[in-house]
Structure formats: C-alpha cells, structure tokens
Amino acid sequence: TILIVLGLIDIFIIVFLFRKSIHHFKEFWWLLISSLSMLFGSLLLDHYVVLESPPNGLNLLLILSILIVPFTSALYFQTVYNNLSKHLIWFMTTVALVLIGLIIIPSIADSIKEYSWLGWTALATMTYLYCLLSVLYGIRQRCTGAIVQFIGLVIYIISIRTQWLPTDLFEHRNIIIGTLIFRYALLFSYFQRSTQMSRNCKKLSNRLLTTIEDHKKEIARDLHDDLGQHLSAAKLQLILYHQGETEVSINFIQQEINAAIQSTREI
C-alpha cells in the first residue's frame, strides 16, 4: 500500500504539477517513462515474490519492466547531458530491443535465451556505468540537480545487488526501495532545474525591464537636449523674423531644421 501510494504521488507530480511549469525540459518524457516502468516493475516484483506464482501475463510484464529500465534511464541522462552521438544511441537501442525480444519470445530456444540474458546483463552494466559517468560529469560542471541524481543513482545501483552487503536488509524489497529513491531523486533534480529556469527567467525579465527603462530615459534625454534645442532655436529665430528683426538669418533657421531632421533619424 505504501509503495502504491508513493508511486501514485510520484506520477501525479510528474503529470499534473509539471503542466504548470514555465518550461518542459527535453528529458521530461523519459522521466515519465522511466518512473512508470520502475513503478510497475517494483509492484510486479513484489506481487511475484509474495504470491510466488503470478499469472503469465504479469510475469511477462515484470520481465519487460525490468529489462527496459536501464535503457530508459540511460536515455534520460543522455537527454540531460547530451554526451552521446545519435548513431551510438540508435545502435545501443537496436541491440537492446533485439536482446529483449530474444528473452521474452517464448518460442526462442533456452540456450539462446541464456546468451541473450548474458548480453543484456553486459549491456545493462555498461548502461549504468554510462549513467554514473554522466552524473559525475554533471557534478564536475556544476549542473543543477546533478548531486541529487548521483545520490539516487548510487542508492539504486547498490539496491540491485544487496547480496553483496553484510546484511540483506529487506530482501527483495531492497531494489523496490532503491527504485523509489531513484525515482524521487530524478523528480527532485527536475524540480531543481525547473526552479533554476524560473529564477533565470525572472532575472532576465528584470534586466529587460531595466534596459527598456534606460533606453526610454536615453531617448527622452536625446529628444530634450538635442532635437528639442534645434527646434527651439529655429522657432525663436522665426519669431524674431516675424517681429521684423533684420539680423535674423534664414540660413541659420534652415540649418537648425536640418539638424533637427538628422537628430530625429539618429534617435
């Protein structure tokens, strides 16, 4: 019950609360897919161990959920840090899909399935190693959320094989708890990035408003000190001209008007 409630809260936060975000990062969909696959895998694993003989359909879903988690996690980190070429991504995805197909198709010979499991294990190990290196790179570059990702990933990797530890703690639920922590770590790191984006947008907005106000003041100053003075001088000369002043120069008035036109163009 606790796992289901926490899992539903996890999905609720991702699906509904992120709709109010000012920006959705590229890894959003991989975050959603990874969380769903890890949630279903955890629940099915617990169901499998408790009942010992679940229906065949659930057994297939359990295997499928476990098989795709390493690669959805890797695609999440690749989308965040963008440190792999597209050709390599397509190659690894193709290999992973082929191995998963060989594992889950019932008609495949058992000997081929055994080699497929070994290939998947090797590929999954490389995948988690890539995730770990990506997070370490993110920490080195001081990327927002990288530290939380690292903590969640390390706990998750340790929970996969707790048989290595002196105490096995909660037995099969170790990986379920590790998965839960990993999901919430990814979720929290996404929130950190989203919050940082909001702060940056707010700073940018304030800088933009300040810049606009500065330009307004500059234009007002140019209108008053430059254009306004030329027009005032021309107007004063015209008034004197109409009053009969003989020393008024029409050329001077024309020069002031030309200067006003040039000032207008510059503004």
PDB file of C-alpha atoms in Angstrom, residues 131-246:
ATOM      1  CA  CYS A 131      24.708   6.933 -16.288  1.00  0.00           C
ATOM      2  CA  LEU A 132      27.198   7.144 -13.424  1.00  0.00           C
ATOM      3  CA  LEU A 133      29.863   8.816 -15.577  1.00  0.00           C
ATOM      4  CA  SER A 134      27.284  11.277 -16.928  1.00  0.00           C
ATOM      5  CA  VAL A 135      26.242  12.285 -13.412  1.00  0.00           C
ATOM      6  CA  LEU A 136      29.870  12.686 -12.327  1.00  0.00           C
ATOM      7  CA  TYR A 137      30.404  14.899 -15.371  1.00  0.00           C
ATOM      8  CA  GLY A 138      27.342  16.917 -14.357  1.00  0.00           C
ATOM      9  CA  ILE A 139      28.705  17.374 -10.831  1.00  0.00           C
ATOM     10  CA  ARG A 140      32.053  18.482 -12.240  1.00  0.00           C
ATOM     11  CA  GLN A 141      30.299  21.011 -14.477  1.00  0.00           C
ATOM     12  CA  ARG A 142      28.142  22.110 -11.519  1.00  0.00           C
ATOM     13  CA  CYS A 143      24.928  21.291 -13.359  1.00  0.00           C
ATOM     14  CA  THR A 144      21.731  21.881 -11.421  1.00  0.00           C
ATOM     15  CA  GLY A 145      20.350  18.662  -9.905  1.00  0.00           C
ATOM     16  CA  ALA A 146      23.448  16.542 -10.630  1.00  0.00           C
ATOM     17  CA  ILE A 147      24.236  15.838  -6.957  1.00  0.00           C
ATOM     18  CA  VAL A 148      20.702  14.599  -6.265  1.00  0.00           C
ATOM     19  CA  GLN A 149      20.849  12.422  -9.385  1.00  0.00           C
ATOM     20  CA  PHE A 150      24.151  10.946  -8.208  1.00  0.00           C
ATOM     21  CA  ILE A 151      22.803  10.076  -4.751  1.00  0.00           C
ATOM     22  CA  GLY A 152      19.670   8.452  -6.176  1.00  0.00           C
ATOM     23  CA  LEU A 153      21.600   6.523  -8.842  1.00  0.00           C
ATOM     24  CA  VAL A 154      24.180   5.157  -6.387  1.00  0.00           C
ATOM     25  CA  ILE A 155      21.478   4.008  -3.952  1.00  0.00           C
ATOM     26  CA  TYR A 156      19.587   2.375  -6.813  1.00  0.00           C
ATOM     27  CA  ILE A 157      22.681   0.546  -8.154  1.00  0.00           C
ATOM     28  CA  ILE A 158      23.528  -0.720  -4.651  1.00  0.00           C
ATOM     29  CA  SER A 159      19.936  -1.887  -4.127  1.00  0.00           C
ATOM     30  CA  ILE A 160      20.071  -4.036  -7.262  1.00  0.00           C
ATOM     31  CA  ARG A 161      22.556  -6.426  -5.654  1.00  0.00           C
ATOM     32  CA  THR A 162      22.267  -6.163  -1.874  1.00  0.00           C
ATOM     33  CA  GLN A 163      23.507  -9.759  -1.612  1.00  0.00           C
ATOM     34  CA  TRP A 164      26.999  -8.243  -1.676  1.00  0.00           C
ATOM     35  CA  LEU A 165      26.318  -6.323   1.548  1.00  0.00           C
ATOM     36  CA  PRO A 166      26.862  -7.814   5.019  1.00  0.00           C
ATOM     37  CA  THR A 167      23.115  -7.516   5.708  1.00  0.00           C
ATOM     38  CA  ASP A 168      20.435  -8.093   3.078  1.00  0.00           C
ATOM     39  CA  LEU A 169      18.066  -5.738   4.934  1.00  0.00           C
ATOM     40  CA  PHE A 170      14.608  -6.019   3.289  1.00  0.00           C
ATOM     41  CA  GLU A 171      15.490  -8.806   0.826  1.00  0.00           C
ATOM     42  CA  HIS A 172      13.593  -8.407  -2.474  1.00  0.00           C
ATOM     43  CA  ARG A 173      12.195  -5.054  -1.358  1.00  0.00           C
ATOM     44  CA  ASN A 174      15.693  -3.539  -1.321  1.00  0.00           C
ATOM     45  CA  ILE A 175      15.507  -2.887  -5.056  1.00  0.00           C
ATOM     46  CA  ILE A 176      11.927  -1.650  -4.683  1.00  0.00           C
ATOM     47  CA  ILE A 177      13.027   0.934  -2.106  1.00  0.00           C
ATOM     48  CA  GLY A 178      16.107   1.792  -4.172  1.00  0.00           C
ATOM     49  CA  THR A 179      13.891   2.290  -7.214  1.00  0.00           C
ATOM     50  CA  LEU A 180      11.601   4.562  -5.212  1.00  0.00           C
ATOM     51  CA  ILE A 181      14.527   6.698  -4.015  1.00  0.00           C
ATOM     52  CA  PHE A 182      15.940   6.842  -7.553  1.00  0.00           C
ATOM     53  CA  ARG A 183      12.592   7.978  -8.984  1.00  0.00           C
ATOM     54  CA  TYR A 184      12.203  10.720  -6.423  1.00  0.00           C
ATOM     55  CA  ALA A 185      15.820  11.788  -6.912  1.00  0.00           C
ATOM     56  CA  LEU A 186      15.211  12.255 -10.651  1.00  0.00           C
ATOM     57  CA  LEU A 187      11.977  14.041  -9.849  1.00  0.00           C
ATOM     58  CA  PHE A 188      13.639  16.385  -7.360  1.00  0.00           C
ATOM     59  CA  SER A 189      16.511  17.144  -9.758  1.00  0.00           C
ATOM     60  CA  TYR A 190      13.970  18.038 -12.443  1.00  0.00           C
ATOM     61  CA  PHE A 191      12.266  20.382  -9.988  1.00  0.00           C
ATOM     62  CA  GLN A 192      15.640  21.959  -9.233  1.00  0.00           C
ATOM     63  CA  ARG A 193      16.247  22.597 -12.926  1.00  0.00           C
ATOM     64  CA  SER A 194      12.722  23.948 -13.373  1.00  0.00           C
ATOM     65  CA  THR A 195      13.139  26.261 -10.367  1.00  0.00           C
ATOM     66  CA  GLN A 196      16.502  27.443 -11.670  1.00  0.00           C
ATOM     67  CA  MET A 197      14.888  28.155 -15.041  1.00  0.00           C
ATOM     68  CA  SER A 198      12.173  30.207 -13.314  1.00  0.00           C
ATOM     69  CA  ARG A 199      14.800  32.216 -11.442  1.00  0.00           C
ATOM     70  CA  ASN A 200      16.787  32.817 -14.608  1.00  0.00           C
ATOM     71  CA  CYS A 201      13.651  33.958 -16.437  1.00  0.00           C
ATOM     72  CA  LYS A 202      12.812  36.315 -13.576  1.00  0.00           C
ATOM     73  CA  LYS A 203      16.323  37.775 -13.617  1.00  0.00           C
ATOM     74  CA  LEU A 204      16.178  38.119 -17.388  1.00  0.00           C
ATOM     75  CA  SER A 205      12.784  39.806 -17.163  1.00  0.00           C
ATOM     76  CA  ASN A 206      14.094  42.300 -14.575  1.00  0.00           C
ATOM     77  CA  ARG A 207      17.172  43.007 -16.709  1.00  0.00           C
ATOM     78  CA  LEU A 208      14.943  43.505 -19.754  1.00  0.00           C
ATOM     79  CA  LEU A 209      12.688  45.953 -17.901  1.00  0.00           C
ATOM     80  CA  THR A 210      15.732  47.849 -16.608  1.00  0.00           C
ATOM     81  CA  THR A 211      17.196  48.015 -20.115  1.00  0.00           C
ATOM     82  CA  ILE A 212      13.903  49.291 -21.540  1.00  0.00           C
ATOM     83  CA  GLU A 213      13.677  51.982 -18.881  1.00  0.00           C
ATOM     84  CA  ASP A 214      17.288  53.028 -19.541  1.00  0.00           C
ATOM     85  CA  HIS A 215      16.562  53.296 -23.259  1.00  0.00           C
ATOM     86  CA  LYS A 216      13.453  55.329 -22.556  1.00  0.00           C
ATOM     87  CA  LYS A 217      15.480  57.762 -20.443  1.00  0.00           C
ATOM     88  CA  GLU A 218      18.173  57.946 -23.109  1.00  0.00           C
ATOM     89  CA  ILE A 219      15.623  58.701 -25.844  1.00  0.00           C
ATOM     90  CA  ALA A 220      13.917  61.307 -23.642  1.00  0.00           C
ATOM     91  CA  ARG A 221      17.289  62.935 -22.996  1.00  0.00           C
ATOM     92  CA  ASP A 222      18.105  62.993 -26.722  1.00  0.00           C
ATOM     93  CA  LEU A 223      14.692  64.460 -27.527  1.00  0.00           C
ATOM     94  CA  HIS A 224      15.120  67.194 -24.940  1.00  0.00           C
ATOM     95  CA  ASP A 225      18.816  68.029 -25.243  1.00  0.00           C
ATOM     96  CA  ASP A 226      19.328  67.597 -28.977  1.00  0.00           C
ATOM     97  CA  LEU A 227      16.152  67.641 -31.060  1.00  0.00           C
ATOM     98  CA  GLY A 228      14.302  69.975 -28.709  1.00  0.00           C
ATOM     99  CA  GLN A 229      17.141  72.535 -28.701  1.00  0.00           C
ATOM    100  CA  HIS A 230      17.373  72.641 -32.505  1.00  0.00           C
ATOM    101  CA  LEU A 231      13.631  73.162 -32.854  1.00  0.00           C
ATOM    102  CA  SER A 232      13.553  75.763 -30.066  1.00  0.00           C
ATOM    103  CA  ALA A 233      16.384  77.727 -31.728  1.00  0.00           C
ATOM    104  CA  ALA A 234      14.605  77.599 -35.107  1.00  0.00           C
ATOM    105  CA  LYS A 235      11.300  78.672 -33.529  1.00  0.00           C
ATOM    106  CA  LEU A 236      12.947  81.576 -31.706  1.00  0.00           C
ATOM    107  CA  GLN A 237      14.550  82.806 -34.937  1.00  0.00           C
ATOM    108  CA  LEU A 238      11.189  82.588 -36.732  1.00  0.00           C
ATOM    109  CA  ILE A 239       9.506  84.647 -34.000  1.00  0.00           C
ATOM    110  CA  LEU A 240      12.202  87.297 -34.310  1.00  0.00           C
ATOM    111  CA  TYR A 241      11.850  87.191 -38.083  1.00  0.00           C
ATOM    112  CA  HIS A 242       8.083  87.824 -37.881  1.00  0.00           C
ATOM    113  CA  GLN A 243       8.729  90.669 -35.423  1.00  0.00           C
ATOM    114  CA  GLY A 244      10.796  92.399 -38.059  1.00  0.00           C
ATOM    115  CA  GLU A 245      14.306  91.687 -36.821  1.00  0.00           C
ATOM    116  CA  THR A 246      16.615  92.413 -39.755  1.00  0.00           C
TER     117      THR A 246
END
